[in-house]
XYZ file of C-alpha atoms in Angstrom:
673
model
C 0.000 0.000 0.000
C 2.872 2.332 0.860
C 4.500 1.662 -2.513
C 1.186 2.295 -4.266
C 0.841 5.641 -2.466
C 4.399 6.669 -3.316
C 3.820 5.646 -6.922
C 1.333 8.506 -7.265
C 2.909 11.827 -8.343
C 3.597 14.034 -5.326
C 1.463 16.942 -6.584
C -1.565 14.625 -6.868
C -0.879 13.199 -3.412
C -0.632 16.762 -2.091
C -4.130 17.511 -3.420
C -5.442 14.288 -1.832
C -4.035 15.300 1.557
C -5.400 18.842 1.328
C -8.795 17.457 0.405
C -8.705 15.208 3.464
C -7.696 18.099 5.758
C -10.458 20.337 4.464
C -13.064 17.584 4.652
C -12.075 16.825 8.247
C -12.632 20.504 9.105
C -16.208 20.361 7.828
C -16.771 17.097 9.686
C -15.373 18.644 12.870
C -18.008 21.378 12.783
C -20.684 18.809 12.030
C -19.635 16.872 15.128
C -19.752 20.095 17.191
C -23.254 20.807 15.889
C -24.393 17.267 16.696
C -22.944 17.207 20.206
C -23.922 20.687 21.386
C -26.759 22.067 19.219
C -28.699 19.168 17.740
C -32.092 18.452 19.291
C -34.945 16.333 18.028
C -37.962 14.364 19.137
C -37.087 11.535 16.708
C -35.570 8.465 18.331
C -35.150 6.268 15.226
C -31.368 5.855 14.819
C -31.775 4.990 11.129
C -33.185 8.471 10.461
C -30.295 10.097 12.337
C -27.788 8.009 10.363
C -29.411 9.063 7.094
C -29.090 12.721 8.094
C -25.424 12.140 8.863
C -24.928 10.388 5.522
C -26.513 13.242 3.575
C -24.649 15.832 5.629
C -21.303 14.199 4.924
C -22.092 14.178 1.191
C -22.799 17.904 1.348
C -19.555 18.414 3.270
C -17.665 16.489 0.595
C -19.296 18.612 -2.118
C -18.199 21.829 -0.381
C -14.692 20.418 0.088
C -14.339 19.462 -3.564
C -15.683 22.797 -4.809
C -13.090 24.627 -2.728
C -10.254 22.233 -3.613
C -10.999 22.314 -7.372
C -8.909 25.479 -8.055
C -5.943 23.851 -6.298
C -6.409 20.690 -8.360
C -6.467 22.677 -11.604
C -3.274 24.544 -10.702
C -1.410 21.341 -9.771
C -2.434 19.593 -12.988
C -1.212 22.551 -15.000
C 2.054 23.109 -13.108
C 2.776 19.510 -12.150
C 6.220 19.225 -10.524
C 6.962 22.935 -10.901
C 4.152 23.428 -8.367
C 6.787 22.870 -5.618
C 9.581 24.955 -7.131
C 7.854 28.292 -7.795
C 7.848 30.804 -4.901
C 4.898 32.658 -6.448
C 2.815 29.466 -6.602
C 3.762 28.571 -3.032
C 2.742 32.040 -1.779
C -0.540 31.968 -3.726
C -1.256 28.454 -2.455
C -0.721 29.476 1.180
C -2.857 32.608 0.812
C -5.679 30.697 -0.848
C -5.747 27.955 1.768
C -5.463 30.461 4.619
C -8.479 32.387 3.287
C -10.433 29.152 2.830
C -9.752 27.897 6.350
C -10.375 31.259 7.975
C -13.540 31.874 5.949
C -14.948 28.425 6.686
C -14.164 28.717 10.382
C -15.855 32.110 10.711
C -18.887 31.059 8.668
C -19.357 27.845 10.629
C -19.119 29.731 13.918
C -21.631 32.272 12.600
C -23.916 29.394 11.632
C -23.714 27.844 15.090
C -24.545 31.190 16.673
C -27.399 31.734 14.212
C -28.806 28.291 15.000
C -28.449 28.816 18.731
C -30.283 32.152 18.405
C -33.036 31.324 15.891
C -33.102 27.538 15.592
C -32.367 27.485 11.846
C -29.187 27.107 9.812
C -27.519 30.053 8.165
C -29.590 31.654 5.405
C -29.603 35.001 3.542
C -31.915 36.593 6.121
C -28.820 36.956 8.337
C -27.814 39.860 6.082
C -30.511 41.970 7.756
C -28.189 42.252 10.763
C -25.762 44.176 8.543
C -28.361 46.820 7.686
C -27.080 50.380 7.790
C -27.685 52.009 11.143
C -28.026 48.695 12.980
C -24.589 47.152 12.710
C -23.339 48.755 15.910
C -26.321 47.580 17.995
C -26.091 44.053 16.632
C -22.343 44.014 17.231
C -22.874 45.104 20.846
C -25.484 42.386 21.349
C -22.976 39.791 20.107
C -20.267 41.301 22.318
C -22.454 41.139 25.416
C -24.015 37.738 24.687
C -21.048 35.663 23.561
C -17.385 35.189 24.611
C -16.078 37.213 21.662
C -12.535 37.801 22.942
C -12.011 34.174 23.918
C -13.566 33.137 20.633
C -11.146 35.215 18.587
C -8.244 33.947 20.653
C -9.306 30.368 19.943
C -9.645 31.181 16.245
C -6.207 32.817 16.249
C -4.628 29.754 17.869
C -6.482 27.471 15.462
C -5.298 29.439 12.424
C -1.736 29.433 13.791
C -1.875 25.642 13.949
C -3.339 25.504 10.439
C -0.476 27.632 9.106
C 2.057 25.374 10.814
C 0.325 22.312 9.385
C 0.280 23.793 5.878
C 3.960 24.705 5.963
C 4.932 21.263 7.256
C 2.799 19.541 4.609
C 4.316 21.651 1.840
C 7.895 20.987 2.990
C 7.264 17.276 3.261
C 5.942 16.948 -0.271
C 8.463 19.399 -1.750
C 11.302 17.256 -0.361
C 10.050 14.074 -2.012
C 11.574 12.866 -5.280
C 10.211 14.106 -8.590
C 8.200 11.637 -10.634
C 7.717 12.198 -14.324
C 4.642 10.817 -16.071
C 4.377 10.052 -19.734
C 1.506 11.590 -21.675
C -0.745 8.517 -21.418
C -0.590 8.022 -17.628
C -0.889 11.774 -17.044
C -4.044 11.973 -19.164
C -5.442 8.959 -17.287
C -4.773 10.607 -13.915
C -6.276 13.870 -15.120
C -9.459 12.250 -16.403
C -9.816 10.150 -13.255
C -9.382 13.142 -10.951
C -11.830 15.267 -12.904
C -14.425 12.491 -12.882
C -13.959 11.823 -9.164
C -14.209 15.512 -8.326
C -17.242 16.056 -10.544
C -18.891 12.923 -9.147
C -18.307 14.058 -5.574
C -19.778 17.482 -6.350
C -22.745 15.938 -8.190
C -23.309 13.843 -5.081
C -25.928 11.396 -6.332
C -26.031 8.148 -8.264
C -29.201 9.366 -9.928
C -30.513 11.504 -12.765
C -30.456 14.647 -10.644
C -27.635 15.990 -8.463
C -27.636 16.153 -4.671
C -29.975 18.966 -3.572
C -30.489 20.576 -0.176
C -34.153 19.570 -0.283
C -33.070 15.938 0.135
C -32.117 16.750 3.719
C -35.797 17.494 4.379
C -36.890 13.874 4.371
C -38.642 14.244 7.734
C -40.798 16.967 9.306
C -38.208 17.434 12.062
C -36.157 20.645 11.968
C -33.299 19.125 13.965
C -32.855 16.197 11.584
C -33.070 18.505 8.569
C -30.494 20.856 10.080
C -28.146 17.940 10.722
C -28.452 16.856 7.090
C -27.607 20.253 5.603
C -24.300 21.974 5.024
C -24.975 25.537 6.180
C -22.576 27.255 3.788
C -23.920 25.501 0.708
C -27.463 26.145 1.942
C -26.694 29.844 2.413
C -25.199 30.231 -1.057
C -28.000 28.302 -2.770
C -30.583 30.674 -1.284
C -28.823 33.910 -2.181
C -30.820 33.985 -5.410
C -34.117 34.603 -3.568
C -36.184 37.093 -5.528
C -36.823 40.533 -4.111
C -40.081 41.407 -2.393
C -42.970 42.479 -4.596
C -46.657 41.727 -5.063
C -48.574 39.852 -7.745
C -51.585 41.857 -8.878
C -53.193 39.031 -10.821
C -52.862 36.566 -7.934
C -54.308 39.164 -5.565
C -57.328 39.650 -7.829
C -57.724 35.913 -8.339
C -58.382 35.305 -4.640
C -59.777 38.714 -3.726
C -63.429 37.698 -3.492
C -62.750 34.976 -0.913
C -60.557 37.313 1.121
C -63.047 40.192 0.976
C -65.915 37.954 2.132
C -63.796 36.604 4.988
C -62.850 40.113 6.137
C -66.380 41.466 5.760
C -65.469 44.201 3.268
C -68.480 46.483 2.872
C -68.097 47.293 -0.805
C -65.875 44.650 -2.394
C -64.430 45.599 -5.761
C -61.929 43.385 -7.514
C -60.892 46.255 -9.800
C -60.020 48.729 -7.044
C -59.081 46.015 -4.524
C -60.971 47.693 -1.711
C -60.443 46.277 1.809
C -62.132 49.068 3.752
C -64.409 48.377 6.738
C -65.949 51.242 8.719
C -66.782 51.002 12.426
C -68.954 53.752 13.868
C -67.823 53.356 17.464
C -69.771 53.820 20.691
C -69.554 57.214 22.400
C -71.123 55.833 25.596
C -68.049 53.757 26.406
C -65.399 55.336 28.662
C -62.232 56.528 26.938
C -59.877 54.262 28.849
C -56.116 54.414 28.546
C -54.571 51.595 26.523
C -51.128 50.159 27.223
C -49.790 47.536 24.841
C -46.911 45.641 26.453
C -44.713 43.632 24.115
C -43.117 40.736 25.973
C -39.800 39.918 24.337
C -39.400 36.262 23.264
C -42.403 35.161 25.319
C -44.066 32.270 23.602
C -47.010 30.445 25.076
C -45.062 27.300 25.952
C -42.523 28.804 28.427
C -45.190 30.508 30.563
C -47.236 29.311 33.511
C -50.614 30.054 31.880
C -50.114 27.369 29.251
C -48.936 24.593 31.564
C -45.138 24.849 31.557
C -43.925 22.672 34.456
C -41.409 25.297 35.641
C -44.163 27.871 36.359
C -41.801 30.767 35.620
C -44.473 33.482 35.289
C -46.654 33.716 38.421
C -47.367 37.431 37.901
C -48.561 36.869 34.347
C -50.625 33.926 35.610
C -52.250 36.131 38.258
C -53.121 38.858 35.738
C -54.425 36.379 33.165
C -56.576 34.682 35.821
C -57.983 38.097 36.736
C -58.587 39.113 33.133
C -58.737 37.418 29.735
C -56.272 34.767 28.585
C -56.051 34.197 24.827
C -55.252 30.517 24.388
C -54.805 30.566 20.615
C -52.900 33.793 19.964
C -50.303 33.773 17.200
C -47.927 36.265 15.654
C -47.491 36.211 11.867
C -43.730 35.558 11.941
C -40.682 35.100 14.153
C -38.999 38.481 14.524
C -39.329 41.357 16.944
C -39.259 43.888 14.109
C -41.981 41.971 12.240
C -44.133 41.930 15.380
C -43.801 45.675 16.015
C -44.654 46.356 12.379
C -47.539 43.866 12.336
C -49.322 44.985 15.501
C -48.950 48.646 14.533
C -49.996 48.432 10.880
C -52.433 45.516 10.966
C -50.437 43.775 8.229
C -48.428 40.566 8.672
C -44.823 41.171 7.714
C -44.366 38.516 5.037
C -41.273 39.999 3.449
C -38.853 37.318 2.322
C -35.481 38.636 3.483
C -35.617 42.194 4.811
C -38.254 43.086 7.368
C -40.971 45.512 6.253
C -39.701 48.172 8.646
C -36.461 48.184 6.655
C -38.268 48.457 3.313
C -38.784 52.095 2.208
C -41.780 51.251 0.000
C -43.644 49.617 2.911
C -43.330 52.367 5.495
C -46.287 54.500 4.385
C -49.370 52.856 5.946
C -52.894 53.819 7.072
C -53.048 52.461 10.602
C -55.518 52.381 13.489
C -53.240 53.855 16.156
C -53.321 57.122 14.225
C -57.139 57.150 14.409
C -57.361 57.330 18.219
C -58.616 60.912 18.217
C -58.266 62.752 21.496
C -55.616 60.306 22.694
C -51.955 60.995 23.363
C -49.797 58.411 21.660
C -46.516 56.948 22.903
C -43.886 54.422 21.950
C -41.463 53.547 24.752
C -38.317 51.504 24.199
C -35.302 51.063 26.452
C -32.925 51.149 23.494
C -32.605 53.113 20.275
C -35.436 53.267 17.731
C -32.964 53.257 14.854
C -32.991 49.519 15.508
C -34.642 47.866 12.473
C -35.725 51.356 11.334
C -38.628 51.062 13.813
C -38.729 54.808 14.382
C -40.143 55.327 10.881
C -42.992 52.853 11.456
C -44.350 55.222 14.103
C -43.235 58.704 13.070
C -44.216 58.169 9.436
C -47.706 56.907 10.257
C -48.858 58.257 13.641
C -49.385 61.986 13.850
C -48.041 63.561 17.038
C -46.618 60.381 18.527
C -44.078 60.870 21.306
C -41.180 58.435 21.337
C -39.140 57.687 24.441
C -35.878 55.912 23.786
C -32.294 55.567 24.912
C -31.043 58.992 25.974
C -34.444 60.157 27.229
C -34.116 58.369 30.569
C -32.115 59.127 33.700
C -31.409 55.421 34.215
C -28.056 53.947 33.126
C -27.738 51.703 30.116
C -27.852 48.040 31.118
C -26.719 46.365 27.893
C -26.948 46.667 24.115
C -30.757 46.899 24.329
C -30.640 50.017 26.480
C -31.862 50.566 30.040
C -33.191 47.646 32.065
C -36.859 46.703 31.866
C -37.223 47.639 35.529
C -36.012 51.183 34.849
C -38.117 51.347 31.682
C -41.256 50.445 33.640
C -40.474 53.184 36.171
C -40.015 55.771 33.428
C -43.125 54.636 31.534
C -45.268 54.731 34.664
C -44.231 58.331 35.285
C -45.414 59.250 31.774
C -48.695 57.386 32.230
C -49.304 59.000 35.645
C -48.747 62.494 34.243
C -51.372 61.929 31.543
C -53.829 60.275 33.889
C -53.527 63.110 36.420
C -54.503 65.509 33.627
C -57.395 63.211 32.657
C -55.741 62.871 29.254
C -56.393 59.418 27.722
C -53.428 57.820 26.036
C -52.498 54.798 23.956
C -48.958 53.517 24.485
C -46.741 50.782 23.125
C -44.293 49.641 25.815
C -41.587 47.312 24.519
C -39.722 45.137 27.014
C -36.413 43.663 25.911
C -34.457 41.909 28.674
C -35.814 38.412 27.962
C -33.259 38.233 25.170
C -29.526 37.499 24.973
C -27.418 38.650 26.803
C -30.215 37.990 29.374
C -29.368 40.964 31.566
C -31.236 41.022 34.873
C -31.073 43.509 37.741
C -32.181 43.246 41.354
C -35.136 45.491 40.560
C -36.326 46.880 43.871
C -33.849 44.560 45.558
C -36.208 41.606 45.724
C -35.465 39.799 42.457
C -33.245 36.786 42.953
C -31.733 34.716 40.185
C -32.001 30.970 40.665
C -29.074 28.585 40.282
C -29.060 25.028 38.984
C -29.092 23.752 42.550
C -32.368 25.608 43.174
C -34.182 23.915 40.310
C -35.975 20.588 39.984
C -33.968 18.978 37.169
C -36.796 16.648 36.118
C -39.237 19.525 35.664
C -36.592 21.655 33.971
C -35.804 18.941 31.427
C -39.502 18.706 30.518
C -40.004 22.468 30.313
C -38.089 23.115 27.104
C -35.789 25.781 28.553
C -32.307 25.562 27.066
C -30.466 27.191 29.970
C -30.908 28.537 33.477
C -30.046 32.017 32.163
C -32.972 31.808 29.742
C -35.252 30.667 32.566
C -34.111 33.517 34.822
C -34.615 36.075 32.056
C -38.261 35.028 31.699
C -38.667 35.177 35.484
C -37.215 38.696 35.395
C -39.641 39.725 32.663
C -42.489 38.339 34.767
C -41.153 40.288 37.744
C -41.324 43.513 35.708
C -44.845 42.751 34.519
C -45.841 42.576 38.169
C -43.861 45.749 38.841
C -45.742 47.590 36.071
C -49.107 46.733 37.597
C -47.856 47.680 41.059
C -46.721 51.039 39.693
C -50.041 51.528 37.893
C -51.864 50.961 41.171
C -49.482 53.238 43.097
C -49.587 56.005 40.451
C -53.363 55.901 40.194
C -54.032 54.917 36.581
C -54.739 51.187 36.998
C -58.523 51.617 37.171
C -58.584 53.728 33.981
C -56.394 51.498 31.827
C -56.630 48.395 29.674
C -53.344 46.464 29.616
C -52.732 44.181 26.658
C -49.740 41.851 27.049
C -48.439 39.781 24.130
C -45.233 38.005 23.142
C -43.433 38.999 19.978
C -42.449 35.380 19.216
C -41.382 32.274 21.077
C -37.865 31.726 22.345
C -35.669 28.860 21.186
C -36.632 25.803 23.228
C -35.605 22.210 23.579
C -38.275 19.665 22.595
C -41.368 19.826 24.809
C -44.612 17.843 24.841
C -46.948 19.355 27.445
C -48.941 21.586 25.054
C -52.314 20.393 23.635
C -50.816 20.214 20.131
C -47.392 18.841 19.144
C -46.454 22.396 18.193
C -42.719 21.814 18.551
C -42.835 19.231 15.761
C -45.376 21.233 13.750
C -43.172 24.363 14.047
C -46.234 26.441 14.959
C -44.849 26.758 18.480
C -42.426 29.395 17.246
C -45.328 31.801 16.594
C -47.709 30.725 19.376
C -47.274 33.399 22.027
C -48.556 34.351 25.442
C -51.348 36.950 25.319
C -53.710 38.296 27.949
C -55.646 41.432 28.908
C -55.939 42.957 32.341
C -58.153 45.784 33.600
C -59.608 45.018 37.041
C -62.388 47.617 36.830
C -63.449 46.855 33.267
C -62.618 43.215 32.485
C -64.083 40.379 34.503
C -61.634 37.766 35.674
C -61.400 34.105 34.818
C -62.081 34.509 31.089
C -60.400 32.214 28.593
C -60.792 33.212 24.960
C -60.210 30.378 22.478
C -60.941 32.409 19.335
C -58.066 32.068 16.844
C -56.353 35.387 17.482
C -53.527 37.245 15.836
C -51.240 40.121 16.574
C -52.940 42.199 13.897
C -56.274 41.910 15.772
C -55.023 43.928 18.745
C -55.866 47.468 17.629
C -59.326 46.668 16.202
C -60.115 44.896 19.484
C -59.022 47.678 21.842
C -60.660 50.304 19.600
C -63.931 48.425 20.036
C -63.407 48.216 23.790
C -63.168 52.024 24.154
C -65.829 52.759 21.528
C -63.402 54.451 19.141
C -64.753 54.964 15.578
C -62.265 53.833 12.959
C -61.815 52.699 9.392
C -59.877 49.490 8.961
C -57.891 49.375 5.738
C -55.878 46.287 6.630
C -56.535 42.754 7.904
C -57.167 42.657 11.657
C -60.529 41.916 13.317
C -62.207 42.854 16.600
C -61.959 39.670 18.666
C -65.031 40.610 20.703
C -67.242 41.304 17.690
C -69.173 38.065 17.206
C -70.126 39.001 13.639
C -66.554 39.810 12.683
C -65.005 36.620 14.071
C -67.499 34.184 12.589
C -65.379 31.565 10.849
C -62.221 33.201 12.233
C -58.788 31.889 11.288
C -55.381 33.149 12.281
C -52.595 33.703 9.764
C -49.016 32.664 10.434
C -45.703 31.852 8.808
C -43.109 29.442 10.149
C -40.016 27.498 9.209
C -40.053 23.710 9.330
C -37.175 21.656 8.014
C -35.541 24.861 6.773
C -38.519 25.527 4.477
C -40.869 28.483 4.756
C -44.635 28.031 5.033
C -47.581 30.364 5.363
C -50.804 29.061 6.852
C -54.291 29.697 8.184
C -55.373 27.985 11.380
C -58.475 27.660 13.546
C -59.345 25.289 16.388
C -60.031 22.436 13.952
C -57.756 22.834 10.929
C -54.358 24.034 9.837
C -53.864 24.680 6.127
C -50.321 25.426 4.979
C -48.623 26.376 1.714
C -44.925 25.858 1.034
C -43.513 29.165 -0.238
C -40.889 27.490 -2.425
C -42.649 24.440 -3.865
C -46.172 25.954 -3.714
C -47.491 22.617 -2.439
C -50.131 22.594 0.291
C -51.345 20.384 3.114
C -54.350 20.179 5.440
C -54.144 18.923 9.030
C -57.026 17.987 11.311
C -55.877 19.304 14.703
C -58.499 17.319 16.601
C -57.466 14.031 15.027
C -53.815 13.624 13.959
C -52.229 17.111 13.743
C -49.262 15.826 11.749
C -51.057 13.785 9.096
C -51.938 15.457 5.818
C -55.668 14.857 5.180
C -56.073 17.148 2.191
C -57.427 14.338 0.011
C -60.060 13.372 2.598
C -61.679 16.809 2.850
C -61.639 18.290 -0.665
C -64.297 20.946 -0.006
C -62.622 22.245 3.141
C -59.253 22.133 1.411
C -60.554 24.108 -1.564
C -61.992 26.887 0.593
C -58.898 27.084 2.793
C -56.616 27.059 -0.216
C -58.427 30.092 -1.624
C -58.475 31.807 1.769
C -54.840 31.094 2.654
C -53.450 32.100 -0.720
C -55.813 35.062 -0.904
C -54.864 36.328 2.543
C -51.179 35.993 1.724
C -51.485 37.725 -1.657
C -53.653 40.490 -0.193
C -51.053 41.042 2.518
C -48.284 41.423 -0.034
C -50.425 43.780 -2.102
C -51.355 45.952 0.888
C -47.771 46.218 2.094
C -47.144 48.297 -1.032
C -50.569 49.841 -1.568
C -52.075 50.819 1.798
C -50.717 54.338 1.492
C -52.195 57.350 3.222
């Protein structure tokens, strides 16, 4: 065997060795992903092995693509490859860039997966948006061991350089072997075929494709089967956001009937609904409280065994708990845009708040006549261009942000939630004392990496691992004690807000609406009524409840399919405010409006994007890429596609789901003031 190896020309053996080194690097990161990030509910080892098999084929493809330029140069230069200083320098530079680039991209992918639960895709480019890079960089700095990470990378690259120099010297010192024309052509053809075959990746008519990794419905298995860098590059060709006028018109009638449009017109695409209001209702203050990363599953109200949110539980028990409340998509910026405009943010890569053509909207918050309007954030509203969502659409709105508070900055997201609640309560008290009604959007942020918590009034205590029942914790879905403590701290500040409202005298005149912006990343959990972790709908199922002790009776549980975009129509109805709705939300307490109510959502399952409509009985989803659809009976088997068994239901929901989606995309561009 040794003689056979030495019988191969040294420049070909050099390429073999470099291919092996590079392949082992990709495998190393796959092992790291499997050991520290991989999570699944699937126990079948054959499925896991298949994911590994596919993943290794993708790794080999990436390796061969990157090694191909080196192979071409060696076949051209042959033995002079080891005698030219220019070639040696170019070879070292190329390999150094490859190793450094792969290392950084793989680390970025692991961080992206840890943060969002999906492999690297082009949406990560939104974090490089102008005006936001500094904030995102600070979040990374405060959430991750950046200095130690760069030191590790530096040491790793030092070792790579030493390895490359030693490998070069070893092969350069070996004797020269000259090949006649025939053997050289044979080697060349063989190497080209082997490289092309490895890149093609399949013994089939079609090449290896990333969709092959999606052979189950499990996101963890799919993620294990993908190569994140190849997946990222293959999705860079995603088309820009736009709307399809013909598709919108095709489904308009179904959408208009569902929304209750008063004067439907397919030519003008009218979505307008007028609500006269009720002047006999008291003009109560309205405070919308966005709970960062607060899905339904982590909270006490929905049965989480860790019972991390006793304050939220108390308020929900004394008010209205919305059991089936969903946000349209996973993203804080998408939630702020959606609740404010009444339009789901279904942009493909950039969020709507970052899209200049989507910032001009006719919204309900602007129609609260006689009300002061506020947006309060502990950080800077340049984040995700959120400032423009409010200032461009809400006349006279007052924004409080970083720099407007006396409190010190806690982390990248600004002042602590405790200090933000104190500052917000002072604003609310001032208005209430003047008998000036107000509508305010209060955005909490600390339930988010770097999970900064303070002692609050001195009575908040972080729990340690030794304080926690491990059996309950393992069943709860929490991925870390820090994550658990951050939710407890958010719950503490929810209680603090209500205490301040009582102390400052505006509790009895105010409706509080609490809602999560999306779920946090969780380990597999199974205590919810639906297998939402496997379905992927858990990512957009959020905690939501209303509290107003003088105006909302306690103990109410609302099971109506509810959505973020329903918030403003609902609270407008509660205070009797007349308004014209140009977008898609509905008043959840209007029995005529919610007849046949569904809730719209988007989610990612197995790295593929879906949009869907859901009620208590059915979920109908459409794959954005393949355009295929599926129907699930939630009261039977929520994971079995029954589209062929219920053709009439499927037909209606297909029209409604596609129509709602197309109308949303149309209105994002055409709901201008």
